[in-house]
Every structure is written in structure tokens, then in C-alpha cells.
Amino acid sequence: LLQFIANGTPLREALMTQAGDWFSTRKASKWERQDDRVVIGQRLSPACYIDQSFPASLYLAWKYHEDFAAAIIANAKVGGDSCHRGAVVGSLVAAEAKRLTGKFDLTQFPAD
């Protein structure tokens, strides 16, 4: 996924074509208007096991594909195994930010 995004494929398109059974764009499209703690907690697990955490990571990257700071903050707020999810979410959304703007700026984070 990361290589596809780095080579210019939009994050959501990369997820649709490369994530295989790990991710359902149809489900993500229905869930993205719901609170993150409902999606990751009731629909997807916040646990650390890869078969549970990877789909949750991909969902957060899908939902927050245009906002790195919001993606990282949302990941922390849903709890559970946020450090491993954060590595995946952060990598994918940072690559998307670089693809969209040509740069990745860590000063985007809110002060509080």
C-alpha cells in the first residue's frame, strides 16, 4: 500500500485495489459518518492482534486520508492498541499528504 501511494496512487484507490480481504471500502463508506469509537470497538476490534488491528488501521487511514493530524488524534482516542495502529495509519496518511501537497509538514498539529 505504502509503495503504491508513494508512487502516486491516491490512498483510497490503493486501499480499494491493494488491501484485499483486509479492508472493505463498501463497509468503510457506510461507517465513516459514525463515531470512531463505535466503528473501532463495535465493528472492528481495538486489540493488538494483526487480524484485528490491521483492518482498524486501514479504516482510520481511509476516513482521515486528507488530514494527518486528525488521523493520529482519532487513532489515539479510540484506545486499545493505538501504537501499532498508529504506525500504519501514520505511514499511510503521511504518504498521502506528501502525494497531495508535495510535502509533509509536522507543524499541522493543533497546539492543544
Short mmCIF file of C-alpha atoms in Angstrom, two decimals:
data_model
loop_
_atom_site.label_atom_id
_atom_site.label_comp_id
_atom_site.label_asym_id
_atom_site.label_seq_id
_atom_site.Cartn_x
_atom_site.Cartn_y
_atom_site.Cartn_z
CA LEU A 1 0.00 0.00 0.00
CA LEU A 2 2.69 2.44 1.02
CA GLN A 3 4.62 1.88 -2.20
CA PHE A 4 1.52 2.48 -4.33
CA ILE A 5 0.76 5.75 -2.51
CA ALA A 6 4.40 6.84 -2.74
CA ASN A 7 4.24 6.20 -6.49
CA GLY A 8 1.19 8.45 -6.90
CA THR A 9 -1.85 6.27 -6.32
CA PRO A 10 -4.41 8.04 -4.10
CA LEU A 11 -4.72 6.38 -0.69
CA ARG A 12 -8.36 5.40 -1.09
CA GLU A 13 -7.69 3.94 -4.53
CA ALA A 14 -4.72 1.99 -3.17
CA LEU A 15 -6.91 0.58 -0.41
CA MET A 16 -9.59 -0.44 -2.92
CA THR A 17 -7.14 -2.23 -5.20
CA GLN A 18 -4.42 -3.50 -2.87
CA ALA A 19 -5.85 -4.19 0.60
CA GLY A 20 -7.55 -7.42 -0.41
CA ASP A 21 -9.55 -9.13 2.33
CA TRP A 22 -8.09 -6.81 4.98
CA PHE A 23 -10.41 -3.95 4.10
CA SER A 24 -13.91 -3.33 2.73
CA THR A 25 -14.41 0.04 1.06
CA ARG A 26 -18.16 -0.64 0.99
CA LYS A 27 -18.25 -1.01 4.78
CA ALA A 28 -15.89 1.92 5.34
CA SER A 29 -18.11 4.18 3.24
CA LYS A 30 -21.09 3.30 5.45
CA TRP A 31 -19.12 3.67 8.68
CA GLU A 32 -17.26 6.93 8.06
CA ARG A 33 -20.12 9.08 9.39
CA GLN A 34 -20.19 7.13 12.66
CA ASP A 35 -18.15 7.92 15.75
CA ASP A 36 -14.73 6.27 15.56
CA ARG A 37 -15.25 4.55 18.92
CA VAL A 38 -18.35 2.86 17.52
CA VAL A 39 -16.52 1.60 14.45
CA ILE A 40 -13.38 0.59 16.34
CA GLY A 41 -14.88 -1.12 19.32
CA GLN A 42 -18.16 -2.48 17.97
CA ARG A 43 -17.45 -3.22 14.31
CA LEU A 44 -13.66 -3.55 14.31
CA SER A 45 -11.54 -4.54 17.27
CA PRO A 46 -9.11 -2.19 19.05
CA ALA A 47 -6.99 -5.24 20.02
CA CYS A 48 -3.37 -5.75 19.05
CA TYR A 49 -3.77 -8.96 17.04
CA ILE A 50 -2.87 -8.24 13.42
CA ASP A 51 -6.06 -9.74 12.03
CA GLN A 52 -7.99 -7.23 14.16
CA SER A 53 -5.73 -4.18 14.31
CA PHE A 54 -4.79 -4.00 10.62
CA PRO A 55 -8.38 -3.55 9.36
CA ALA A 56 -8.91 -0.87 12.03
CA SER A 57 -5.72 0.88 10.88
CA LEU A 58 -6.83 0.81 7.27
CA TYR A 59 -10.25 2.17 8.23
CA LEU A 60 -8.73 5.17 10.04
CA ALA A 61 -6.39 5.83 7.09
CA TRP A 62 -9.44 5.66 4.78
CA LYS A 63 -11.51 8.03 6.87
CA TYR A 64 -8.80 10.61 7.58
CA HIS A 65 -6.86 10.29 4.32
CA GLU A 66 -6.67 14.07 3.86
CA ASP A 67 -5.86 15.07 7.46
CA PHE A 68 -2.76 13.59 9.10
CA ALA A 69 -3.26 15.28 12.47
CA ALA A 70 -6.90 14.17 12.67
CA ALA A 71 -5.89 10.61 11.77
CA ILE A 72 -3.30 10.40 14.54
CA ILE A 73 -5.58 12.02 17.11
CA ALA A 74 -8.52 9.76 16.18
CA ASN A 75 -6.29 6.71 16.47
CA ALA A 76 -5.24 7.69 19.99
CA LYS A 77 -8.81 8.45 21.04
CA VAL A 78 -10.23 5.05 20.11
CA GLY A 79 -7.87 3.39 22.60
CA GLY A 80 -6.72 -0.18 22.56
CA ASP A 81 -3.51 -0.92 20.70
CA SER A 82 -3.01 2.60 19.40
CA CYS A 83 0.78 2.43 18.97
CA HIS A 84 0.75 -0.34 16.37
CA ARG A 85 -2.28 1.08 14.58
CA GLY A 86 -0.59 4.48 14.69
CA ALA A 87 2.45 3.19 12.83
CA VAL A 88 0.25 2.00 9.97
CA VAL A 89 -2.16 4.95 10.00
CA GLY A 90 0.67 7.48 10.27
CA SER A 91 2.70 5.94 7.46
CA LEU A 92 -0.20 5.73 5.03
CA VAL A 93 -1.69 9.16 5.74
CA ALA A 94 1.74 10.82 5.73
CA ALA A 95 2.43 9.30 2.31
CA GLU A 96 -0.94 10.61 1.12
CA ALA A 97 -0.16 14.10 2.48
CA LYS A 98 3.15 14.05 0.61
CA ARG A 99 1.39 12.86 -2.56
CA LEU A 100 -1.26 15.60 -2.33
CA THR A 101 0.95 18.55 -1.39
CA GLY A 102 4.47 17.53 -2.32
CA LYS A 103 5.49 17.95 1.32
CA PHE A 104 4.78 16.59 4.74
CA ASP A 105 4.56 19.22 7.47
CA LEU A 106 4.54 18.18 11.13
CA THR A 107 3.55 21.69 12.18
CA GLN A 108 -0.05 20.83 11.20
CA PHE A 109 -0.79 19.51 14.70
CA PRO A 110 -3.05 21.61 16.90
CA ALA A 111 -1.35 23.26 19.88
CA ASP A 112 -3.61 21.65 22.48
#
